[in-house]
CSV table of C-alpha atoms in Angstrom, one decimal:
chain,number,residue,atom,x,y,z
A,208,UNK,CA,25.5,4.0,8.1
A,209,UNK,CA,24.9,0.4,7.7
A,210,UNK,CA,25.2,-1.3,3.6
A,211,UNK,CA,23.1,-4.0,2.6
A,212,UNK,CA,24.8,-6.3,0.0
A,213,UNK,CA,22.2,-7.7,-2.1
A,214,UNK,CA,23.2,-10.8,-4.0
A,215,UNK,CA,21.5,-11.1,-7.7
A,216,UNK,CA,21.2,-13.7,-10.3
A,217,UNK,CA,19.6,-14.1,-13.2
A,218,UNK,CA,16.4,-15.0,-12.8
A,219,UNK,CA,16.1,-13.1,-9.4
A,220,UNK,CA,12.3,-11.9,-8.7
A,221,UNK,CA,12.2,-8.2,-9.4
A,222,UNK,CA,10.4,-6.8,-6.5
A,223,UNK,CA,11.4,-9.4,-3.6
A,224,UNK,CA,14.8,-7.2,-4.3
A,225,UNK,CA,13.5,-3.4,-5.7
A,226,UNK,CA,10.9,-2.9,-2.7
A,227,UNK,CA,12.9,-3.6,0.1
A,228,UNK,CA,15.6,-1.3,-1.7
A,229,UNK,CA,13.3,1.5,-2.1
A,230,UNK,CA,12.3,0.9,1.8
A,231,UNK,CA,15.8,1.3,2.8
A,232,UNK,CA,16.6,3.5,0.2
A,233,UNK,CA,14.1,5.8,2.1
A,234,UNK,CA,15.8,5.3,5.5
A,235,UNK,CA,17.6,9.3,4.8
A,236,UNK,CA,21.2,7.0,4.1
A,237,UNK,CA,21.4,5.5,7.0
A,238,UNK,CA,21.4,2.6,4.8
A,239,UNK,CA,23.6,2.2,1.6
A,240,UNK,CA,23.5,-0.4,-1.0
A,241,UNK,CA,25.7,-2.3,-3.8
A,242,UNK,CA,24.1,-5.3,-5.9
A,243,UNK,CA,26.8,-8.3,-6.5
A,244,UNK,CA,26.8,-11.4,-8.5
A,245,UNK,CA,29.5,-14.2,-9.0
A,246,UNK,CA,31.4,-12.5,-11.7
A,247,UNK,CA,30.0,-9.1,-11.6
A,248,UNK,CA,28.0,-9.2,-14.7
A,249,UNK,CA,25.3,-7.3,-16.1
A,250,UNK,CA,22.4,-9.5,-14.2
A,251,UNK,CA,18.5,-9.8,-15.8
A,252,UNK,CA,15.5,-10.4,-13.9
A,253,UNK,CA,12.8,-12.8,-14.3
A,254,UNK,CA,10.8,-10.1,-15.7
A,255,UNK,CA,13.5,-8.7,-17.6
A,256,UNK,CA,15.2,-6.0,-16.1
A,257,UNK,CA,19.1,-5.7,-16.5
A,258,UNK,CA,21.0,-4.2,-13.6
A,259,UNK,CA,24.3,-3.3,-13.3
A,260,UNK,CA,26.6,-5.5,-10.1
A,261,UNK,CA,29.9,-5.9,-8.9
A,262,UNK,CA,31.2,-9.1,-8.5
A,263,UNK,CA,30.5,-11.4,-5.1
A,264,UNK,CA,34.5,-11.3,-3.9
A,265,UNK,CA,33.9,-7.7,-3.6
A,266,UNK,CA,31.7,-8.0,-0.4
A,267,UNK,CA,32.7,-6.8,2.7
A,268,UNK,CA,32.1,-9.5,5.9
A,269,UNK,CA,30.0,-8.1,9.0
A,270,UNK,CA,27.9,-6.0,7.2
A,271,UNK,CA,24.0,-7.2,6.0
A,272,UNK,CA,23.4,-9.5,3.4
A,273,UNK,CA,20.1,-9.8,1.3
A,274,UNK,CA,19.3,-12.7,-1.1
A,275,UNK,CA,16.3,-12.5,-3.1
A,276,UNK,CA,14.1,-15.8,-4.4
A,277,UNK,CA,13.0,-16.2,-8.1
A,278,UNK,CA,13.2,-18.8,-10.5
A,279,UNK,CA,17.1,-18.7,-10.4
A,280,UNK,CA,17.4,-19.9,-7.3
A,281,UNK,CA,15.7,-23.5,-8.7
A,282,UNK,CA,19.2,-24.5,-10.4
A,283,UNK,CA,21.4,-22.4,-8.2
A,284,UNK,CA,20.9,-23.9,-4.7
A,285,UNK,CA,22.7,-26.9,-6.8
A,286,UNK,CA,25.8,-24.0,-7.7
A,287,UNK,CA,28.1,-25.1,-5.3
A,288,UNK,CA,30.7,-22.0,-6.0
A,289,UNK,CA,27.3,-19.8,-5.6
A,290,UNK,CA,26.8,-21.7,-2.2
A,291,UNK,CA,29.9,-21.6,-0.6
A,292,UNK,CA,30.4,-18.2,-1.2
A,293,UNK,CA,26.5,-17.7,0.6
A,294,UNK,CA,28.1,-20.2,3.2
A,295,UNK,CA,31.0,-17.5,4.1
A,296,UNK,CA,28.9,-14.2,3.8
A,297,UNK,CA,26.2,-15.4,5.6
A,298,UNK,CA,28.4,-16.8,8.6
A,299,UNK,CA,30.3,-13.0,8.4
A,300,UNK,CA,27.2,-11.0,8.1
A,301,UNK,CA,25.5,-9.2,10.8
A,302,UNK,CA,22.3,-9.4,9.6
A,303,UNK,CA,21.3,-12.1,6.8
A,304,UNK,CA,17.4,-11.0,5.4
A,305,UNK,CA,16.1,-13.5,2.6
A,306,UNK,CA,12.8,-12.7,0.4
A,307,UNK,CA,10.7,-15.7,-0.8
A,308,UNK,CA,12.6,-18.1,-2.3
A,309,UNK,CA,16.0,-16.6,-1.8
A,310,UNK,CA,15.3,-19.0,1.7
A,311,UNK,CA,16.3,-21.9,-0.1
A,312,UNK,CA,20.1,-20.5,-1.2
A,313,UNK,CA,20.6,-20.0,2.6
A,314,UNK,CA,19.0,-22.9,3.5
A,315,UNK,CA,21.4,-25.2,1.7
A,316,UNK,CA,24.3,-23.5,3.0
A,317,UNK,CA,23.0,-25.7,6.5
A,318,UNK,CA,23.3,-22.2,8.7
A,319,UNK,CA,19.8,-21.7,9.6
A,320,UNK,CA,19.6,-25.7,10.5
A,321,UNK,CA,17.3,-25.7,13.4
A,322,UNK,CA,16.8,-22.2,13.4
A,323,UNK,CA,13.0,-20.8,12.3
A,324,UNK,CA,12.3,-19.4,8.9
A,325,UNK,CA,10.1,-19.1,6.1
A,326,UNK,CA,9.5,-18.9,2.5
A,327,UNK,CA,7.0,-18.4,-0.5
A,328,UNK,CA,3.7,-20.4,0.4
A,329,UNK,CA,3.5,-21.6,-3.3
A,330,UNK,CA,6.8,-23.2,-3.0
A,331,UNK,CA,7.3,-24.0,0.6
A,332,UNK,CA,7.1,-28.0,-0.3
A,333,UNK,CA,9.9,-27.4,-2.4
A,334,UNK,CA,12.3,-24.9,-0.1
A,335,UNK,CA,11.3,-27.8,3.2
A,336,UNK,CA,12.7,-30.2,0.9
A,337,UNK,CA,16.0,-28.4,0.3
A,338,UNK,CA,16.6,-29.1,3.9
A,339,UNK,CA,14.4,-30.2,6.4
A,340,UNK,CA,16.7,-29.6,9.4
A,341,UNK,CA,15.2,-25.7,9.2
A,342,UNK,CA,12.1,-25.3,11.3
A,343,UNK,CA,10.4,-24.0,8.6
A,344,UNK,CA,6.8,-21.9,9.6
A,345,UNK,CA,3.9,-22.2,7.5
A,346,UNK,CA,1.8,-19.5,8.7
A,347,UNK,CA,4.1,-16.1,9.2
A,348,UNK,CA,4.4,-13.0,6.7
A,349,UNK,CA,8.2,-13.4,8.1
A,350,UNK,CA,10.6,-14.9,10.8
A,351,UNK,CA,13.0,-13.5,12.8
A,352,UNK,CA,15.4,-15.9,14.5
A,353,UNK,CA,19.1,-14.8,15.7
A,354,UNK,CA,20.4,-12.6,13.2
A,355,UNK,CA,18.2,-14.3,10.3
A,356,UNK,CA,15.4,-12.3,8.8
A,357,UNK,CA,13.4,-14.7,6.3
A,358,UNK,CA,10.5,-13.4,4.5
A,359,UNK,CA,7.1,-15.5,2.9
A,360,UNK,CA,6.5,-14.6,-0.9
A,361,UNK,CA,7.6,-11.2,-3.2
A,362,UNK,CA,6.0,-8.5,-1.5
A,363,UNK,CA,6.4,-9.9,2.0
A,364,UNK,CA,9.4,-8.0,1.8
A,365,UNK,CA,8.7,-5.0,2.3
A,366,UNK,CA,6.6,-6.1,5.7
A,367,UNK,CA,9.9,-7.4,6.9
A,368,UNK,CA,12.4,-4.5,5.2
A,369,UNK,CA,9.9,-2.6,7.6
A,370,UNK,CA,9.8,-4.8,10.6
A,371,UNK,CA,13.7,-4.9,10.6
A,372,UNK,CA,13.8,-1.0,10.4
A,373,UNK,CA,11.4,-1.4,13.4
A,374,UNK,CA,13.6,-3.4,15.4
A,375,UNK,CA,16.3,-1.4,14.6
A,376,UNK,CA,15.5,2.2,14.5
A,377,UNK,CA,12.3,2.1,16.1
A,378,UNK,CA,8.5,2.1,14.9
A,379,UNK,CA,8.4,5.5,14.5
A,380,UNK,CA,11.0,5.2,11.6
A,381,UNK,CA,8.9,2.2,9.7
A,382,UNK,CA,5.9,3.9,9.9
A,383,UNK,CA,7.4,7.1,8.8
A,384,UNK,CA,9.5,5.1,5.9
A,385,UNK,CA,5.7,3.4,5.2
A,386,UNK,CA,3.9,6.7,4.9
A,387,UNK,CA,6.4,8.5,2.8
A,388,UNK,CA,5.7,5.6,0.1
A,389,UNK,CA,2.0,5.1,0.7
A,390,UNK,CA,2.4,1.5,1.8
A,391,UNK,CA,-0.2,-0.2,3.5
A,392,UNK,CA,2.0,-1.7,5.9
A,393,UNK,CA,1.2,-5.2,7.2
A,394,UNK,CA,2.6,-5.0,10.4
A,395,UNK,CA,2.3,-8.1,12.3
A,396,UNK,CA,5.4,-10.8,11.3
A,397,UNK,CA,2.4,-13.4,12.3
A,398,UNK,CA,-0.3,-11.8,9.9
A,399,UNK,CA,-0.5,-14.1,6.9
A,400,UNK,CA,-3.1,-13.9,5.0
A,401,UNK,CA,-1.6,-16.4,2.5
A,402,UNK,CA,-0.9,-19.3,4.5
A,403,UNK,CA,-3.8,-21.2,3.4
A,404,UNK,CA,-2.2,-21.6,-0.3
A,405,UNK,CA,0.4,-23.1,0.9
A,406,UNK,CA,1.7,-25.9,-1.3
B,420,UNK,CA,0.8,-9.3,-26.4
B,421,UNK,CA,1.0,-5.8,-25.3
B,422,UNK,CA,4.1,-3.8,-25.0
B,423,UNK,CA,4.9,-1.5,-21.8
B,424,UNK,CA,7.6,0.9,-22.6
B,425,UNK,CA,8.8,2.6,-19.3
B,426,UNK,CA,10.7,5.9,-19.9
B,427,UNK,CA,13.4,6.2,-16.8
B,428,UNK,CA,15.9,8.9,-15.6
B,429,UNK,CA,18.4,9.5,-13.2
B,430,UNK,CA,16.5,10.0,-9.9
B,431,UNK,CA,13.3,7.5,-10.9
B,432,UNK,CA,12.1,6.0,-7.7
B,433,UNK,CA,12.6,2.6,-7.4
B,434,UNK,CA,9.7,1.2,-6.6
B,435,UNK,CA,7.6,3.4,-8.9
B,436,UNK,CA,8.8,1.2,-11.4
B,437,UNK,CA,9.8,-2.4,-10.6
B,438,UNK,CA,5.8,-2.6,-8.4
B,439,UNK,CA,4.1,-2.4,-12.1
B,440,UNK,CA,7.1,-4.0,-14.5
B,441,UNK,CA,6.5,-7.1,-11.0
B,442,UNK,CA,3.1,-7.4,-11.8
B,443,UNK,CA,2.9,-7.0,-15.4
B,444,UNK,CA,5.7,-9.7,-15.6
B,445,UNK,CA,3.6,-12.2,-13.6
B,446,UNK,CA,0.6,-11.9,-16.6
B,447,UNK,CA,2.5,-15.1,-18.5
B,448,UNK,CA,3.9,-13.0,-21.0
B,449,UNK,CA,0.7,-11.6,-21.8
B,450,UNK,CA,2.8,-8.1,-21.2
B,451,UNK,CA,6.3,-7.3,-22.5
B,452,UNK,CA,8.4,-4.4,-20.9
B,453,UNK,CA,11.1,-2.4,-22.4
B,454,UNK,CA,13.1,0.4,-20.6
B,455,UNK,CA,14.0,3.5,-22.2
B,456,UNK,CA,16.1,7.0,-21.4
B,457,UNK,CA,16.7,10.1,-23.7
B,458,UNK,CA,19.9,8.6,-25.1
B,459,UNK,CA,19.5,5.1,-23.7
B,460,UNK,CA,22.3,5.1,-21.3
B,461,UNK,CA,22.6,3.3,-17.9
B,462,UNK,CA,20.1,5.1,-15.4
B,463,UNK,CA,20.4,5.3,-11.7
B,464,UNK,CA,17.3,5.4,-9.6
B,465,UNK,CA,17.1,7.4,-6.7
B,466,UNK,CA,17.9,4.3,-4.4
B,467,UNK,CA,21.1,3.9,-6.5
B,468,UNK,CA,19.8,0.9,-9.0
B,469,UNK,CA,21.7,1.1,-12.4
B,470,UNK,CA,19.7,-0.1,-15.3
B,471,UNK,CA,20.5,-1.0,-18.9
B,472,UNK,CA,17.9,1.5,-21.2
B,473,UNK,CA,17.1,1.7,-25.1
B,474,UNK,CA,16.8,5.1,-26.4
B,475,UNK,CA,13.8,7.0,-25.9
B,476,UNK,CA,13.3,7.4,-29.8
B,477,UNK,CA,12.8,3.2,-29.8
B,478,UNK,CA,9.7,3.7,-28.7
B,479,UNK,CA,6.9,2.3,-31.3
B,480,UNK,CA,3.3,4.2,-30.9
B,481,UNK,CA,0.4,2.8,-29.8
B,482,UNK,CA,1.6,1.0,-27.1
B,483,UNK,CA,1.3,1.5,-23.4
B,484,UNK,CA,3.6,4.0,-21.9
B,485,UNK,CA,4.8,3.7,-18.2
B,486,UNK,CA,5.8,7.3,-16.5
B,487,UNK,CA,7.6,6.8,-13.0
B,488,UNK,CA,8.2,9.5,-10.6
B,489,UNK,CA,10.7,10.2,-8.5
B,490,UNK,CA,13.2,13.3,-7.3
B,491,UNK,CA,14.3,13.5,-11.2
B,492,UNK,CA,10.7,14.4,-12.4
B,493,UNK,CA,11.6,17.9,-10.4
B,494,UNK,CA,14.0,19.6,-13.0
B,495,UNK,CA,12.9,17.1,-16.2
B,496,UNK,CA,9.6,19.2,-16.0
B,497,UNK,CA,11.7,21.8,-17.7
B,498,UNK,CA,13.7,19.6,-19.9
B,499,UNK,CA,11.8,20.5,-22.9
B,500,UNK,CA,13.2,18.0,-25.2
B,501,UNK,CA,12.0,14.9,-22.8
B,502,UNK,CA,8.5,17.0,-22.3
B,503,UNK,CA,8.2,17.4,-26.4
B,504,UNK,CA,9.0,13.5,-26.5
B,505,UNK,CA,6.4,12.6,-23.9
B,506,UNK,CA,3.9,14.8,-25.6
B,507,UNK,CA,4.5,12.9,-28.8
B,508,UNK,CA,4.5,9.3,-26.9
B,509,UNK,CA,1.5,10.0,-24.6
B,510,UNK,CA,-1.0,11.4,-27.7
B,511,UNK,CA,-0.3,8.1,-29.4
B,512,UNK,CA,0.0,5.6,-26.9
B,513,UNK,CA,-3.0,3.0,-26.1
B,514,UNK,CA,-2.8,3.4,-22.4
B,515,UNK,CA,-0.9,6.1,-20.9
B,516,UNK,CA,0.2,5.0,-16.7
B,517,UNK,CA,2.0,7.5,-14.3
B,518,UNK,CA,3.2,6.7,-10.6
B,519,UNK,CA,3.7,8.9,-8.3
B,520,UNK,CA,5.1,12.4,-9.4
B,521,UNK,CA,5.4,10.7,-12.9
B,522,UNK,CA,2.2,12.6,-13.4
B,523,UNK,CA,4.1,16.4,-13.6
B,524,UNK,CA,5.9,15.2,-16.6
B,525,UNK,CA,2.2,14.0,-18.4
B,526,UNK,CA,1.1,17.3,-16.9
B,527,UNK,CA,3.5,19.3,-18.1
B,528,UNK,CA,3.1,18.6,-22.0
B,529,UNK,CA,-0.9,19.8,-21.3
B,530,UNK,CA,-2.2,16.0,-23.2
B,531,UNK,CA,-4.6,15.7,-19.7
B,532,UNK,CA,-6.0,19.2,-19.2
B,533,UNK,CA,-9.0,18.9,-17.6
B,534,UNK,CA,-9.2,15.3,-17.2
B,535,UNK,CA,-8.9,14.0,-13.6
B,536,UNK,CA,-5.5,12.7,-12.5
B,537,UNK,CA,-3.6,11.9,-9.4
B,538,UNK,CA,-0.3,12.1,-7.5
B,539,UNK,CA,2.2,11.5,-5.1
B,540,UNK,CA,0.4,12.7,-1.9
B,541,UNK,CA,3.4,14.5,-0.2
B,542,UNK,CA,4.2,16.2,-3.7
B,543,UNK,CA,0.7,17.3,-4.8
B,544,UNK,CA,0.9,21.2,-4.4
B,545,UNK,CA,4.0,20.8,-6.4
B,546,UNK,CA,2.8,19.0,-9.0
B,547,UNK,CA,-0.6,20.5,-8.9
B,548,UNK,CA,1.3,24.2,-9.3
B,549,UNK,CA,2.8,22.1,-12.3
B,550,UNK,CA,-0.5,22.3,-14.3
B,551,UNK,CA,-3.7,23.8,-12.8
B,552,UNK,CA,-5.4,22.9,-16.2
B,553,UNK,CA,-5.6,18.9,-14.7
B,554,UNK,CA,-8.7,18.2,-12.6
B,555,UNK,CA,-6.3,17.2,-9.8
B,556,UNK,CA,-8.1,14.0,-7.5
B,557,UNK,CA,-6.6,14.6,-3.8
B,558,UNK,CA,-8.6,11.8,-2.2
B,559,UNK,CA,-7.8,8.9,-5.0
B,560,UNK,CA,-5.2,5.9,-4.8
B,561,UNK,CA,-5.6,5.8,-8.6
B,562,UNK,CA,-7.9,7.7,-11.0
B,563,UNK,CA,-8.8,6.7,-14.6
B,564,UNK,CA,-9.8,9.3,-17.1
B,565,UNK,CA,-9.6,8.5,-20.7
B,566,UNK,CA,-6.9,6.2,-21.9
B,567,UNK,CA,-4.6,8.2,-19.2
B,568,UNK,CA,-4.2,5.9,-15.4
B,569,UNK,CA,-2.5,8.4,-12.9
B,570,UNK,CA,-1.8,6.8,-9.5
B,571,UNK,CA,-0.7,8.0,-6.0
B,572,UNK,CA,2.4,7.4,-4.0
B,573,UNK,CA,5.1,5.2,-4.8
B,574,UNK,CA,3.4,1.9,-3.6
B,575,UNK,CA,-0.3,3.0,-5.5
B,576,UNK,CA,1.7,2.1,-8.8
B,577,UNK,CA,0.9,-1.8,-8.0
B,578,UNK,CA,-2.8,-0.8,-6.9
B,579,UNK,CA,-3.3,1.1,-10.1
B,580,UNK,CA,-1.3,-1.8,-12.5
B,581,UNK,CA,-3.5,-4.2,-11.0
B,582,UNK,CA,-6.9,-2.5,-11.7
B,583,UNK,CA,-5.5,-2.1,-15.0
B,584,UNK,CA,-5.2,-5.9,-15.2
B,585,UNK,CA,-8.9,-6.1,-13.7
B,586,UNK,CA,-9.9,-3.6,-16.5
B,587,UNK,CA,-8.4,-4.9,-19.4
B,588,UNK,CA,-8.4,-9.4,-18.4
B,589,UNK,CA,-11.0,-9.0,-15.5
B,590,UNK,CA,-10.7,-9.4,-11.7
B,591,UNK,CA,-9.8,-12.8,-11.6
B,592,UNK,CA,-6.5,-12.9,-13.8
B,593,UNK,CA,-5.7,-9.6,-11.3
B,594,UNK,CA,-6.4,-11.2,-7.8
B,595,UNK,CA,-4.7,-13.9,-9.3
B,596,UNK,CA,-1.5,-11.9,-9.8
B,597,UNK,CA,-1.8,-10.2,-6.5
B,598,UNK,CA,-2.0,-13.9,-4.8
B,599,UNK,CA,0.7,-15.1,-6.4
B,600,UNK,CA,3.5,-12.3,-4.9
B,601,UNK,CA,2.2,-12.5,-2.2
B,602,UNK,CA,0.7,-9.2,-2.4
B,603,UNK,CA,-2.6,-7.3,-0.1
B,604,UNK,CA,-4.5,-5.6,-3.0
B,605,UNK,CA,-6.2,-2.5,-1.9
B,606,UNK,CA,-8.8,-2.7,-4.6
B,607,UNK,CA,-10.8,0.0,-4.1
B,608,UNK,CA,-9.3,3.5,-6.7
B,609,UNK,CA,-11.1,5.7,-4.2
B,610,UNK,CA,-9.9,4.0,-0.7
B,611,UNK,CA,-6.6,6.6,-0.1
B,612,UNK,CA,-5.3,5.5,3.6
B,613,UNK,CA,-2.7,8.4,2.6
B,614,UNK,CA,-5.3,11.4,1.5
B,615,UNK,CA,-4.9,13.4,4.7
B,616,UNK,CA,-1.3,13.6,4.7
B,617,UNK,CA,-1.8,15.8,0.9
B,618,UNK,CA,0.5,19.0,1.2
């Protein structure tokens, strides 16, 4: 069993976290999951949904962290408690996956520098301009590079939740995960058919 | 403004929920969303999510009521105070929305016999054995009949909310939605990738 430690904030994007949940969620536990924030609070959505974490110091090191993007992340990649502790856990993890905008929180932390990844096409100026030592891609539904899994916009996701359960457990398993919840899975990381917005 | 109330449980799927409650969110607050339970507790979703809930007798009529399925929907069909408050809720509602196996509970209270509704593929002879009275759609990502939107599988919830969007503020505020997350809109209510796999 492998558990996915999903980082949340106010102002977190409700679905770049809640599909790739219900895609792991579906993996018959070989995945568990716990939802942290800095203090552990009671944590609300952009779109207002309240959900109950633990707080960030409670996260184990070498196990699989997932940040999610949302409007939050616009003041937080300046929280430099918020950041440090991303620094640490992301340097621990085994696996680091980032939805959308959640890019830019691991891009400030400097550990993807060089590295490929990408973000949400309708703010990619502004995630390239959090640091422009990560060779950022324009044109991919997501990146995989070392043990960084970084995802374009919201429902990209899910395309990477399943890719990563691909490269894991094999495509059998995605496509089995897929079917199960009716997704029309977009299966090729290089498919985007939302590059040309980008902005 | 229109208010979406979304009646949860323990055991609501995930993603049945936080697809729609996504793209609703993203119509600039043309759609507010409240979350309620019988005694408005903290619910837990069948992927473990804990959400904050109002209590189910909050609820103001004619609004637009949100029915999520999920492995709770199997024993709530026979909770018959939840069924007598759905029966209540769903005659007076302005739109009435199921996901998923979210349709045996608007089944169950009889408000949609012989209308045509649909379901969670991999569920339907259960839910169909729910209520043979419903004109039950096997080959239908979503179905409209009537004030009542029933959709398929887990991930037909975000088809179905956005050809309620196309419905009620046309197809260009719902493409527009579906662009901005990112998100491959299958818009076609009769195109079911997932229609041979019914059992």
């Amino acid at each position: 069993v492998k558990q996915i430690n999903v980082i949340l904030f106010d102002g977190f994007e409700t679905l770049d976290v809640f599909g790739p949940v219900e895609i792991f969620g579906r993996m018959n536990h070989q995945y568990t999951m716990d939802y942290f924030s800095m203090q552990g609070e009671l944590v609300t959505s952009s779109q207002g949904v309240q959900v109950k974490t633990k707080p960030i110091s409670k996260i184990q090191l070498n196990e699989i962290l997932l940040i999610p993007g949302g409007e939050g992340t616009r003041t937080l990649i300046d929280n430099e408690e918020l950041i440090k502790e991303i620094t640490l856990l992301a340097a621990e993890a085994e696996f680091v996956l980032t939805i959308c905008t959640g890019a830019a929180l691991l891009a400030k932390t400097g550990i993807i520098n060089g590295k490929k990844a990408t973000t949400n096409k309708r703010a990619f100026s502004w995630v390239q301009s959090v640091n422009e030592k990560v060779a950022w891609q324009k044109q991919a539904r997501w990146v995989v590079d070392d043990k960084f899994y970084t995802s374009s916009g919201v429902s990209a996701g899910m395309d990477m939740s399943l890719g990563f359960i691909k490269d894991q457990q094999g495509q059998a398993a995605a496509e089995g995960v897929a079917e199960a919840i009716e997704y029309i899975w977009n299966k090729q990381a290089d498919n985007d058919p939302f590059c040309d917005r980008a902005r």
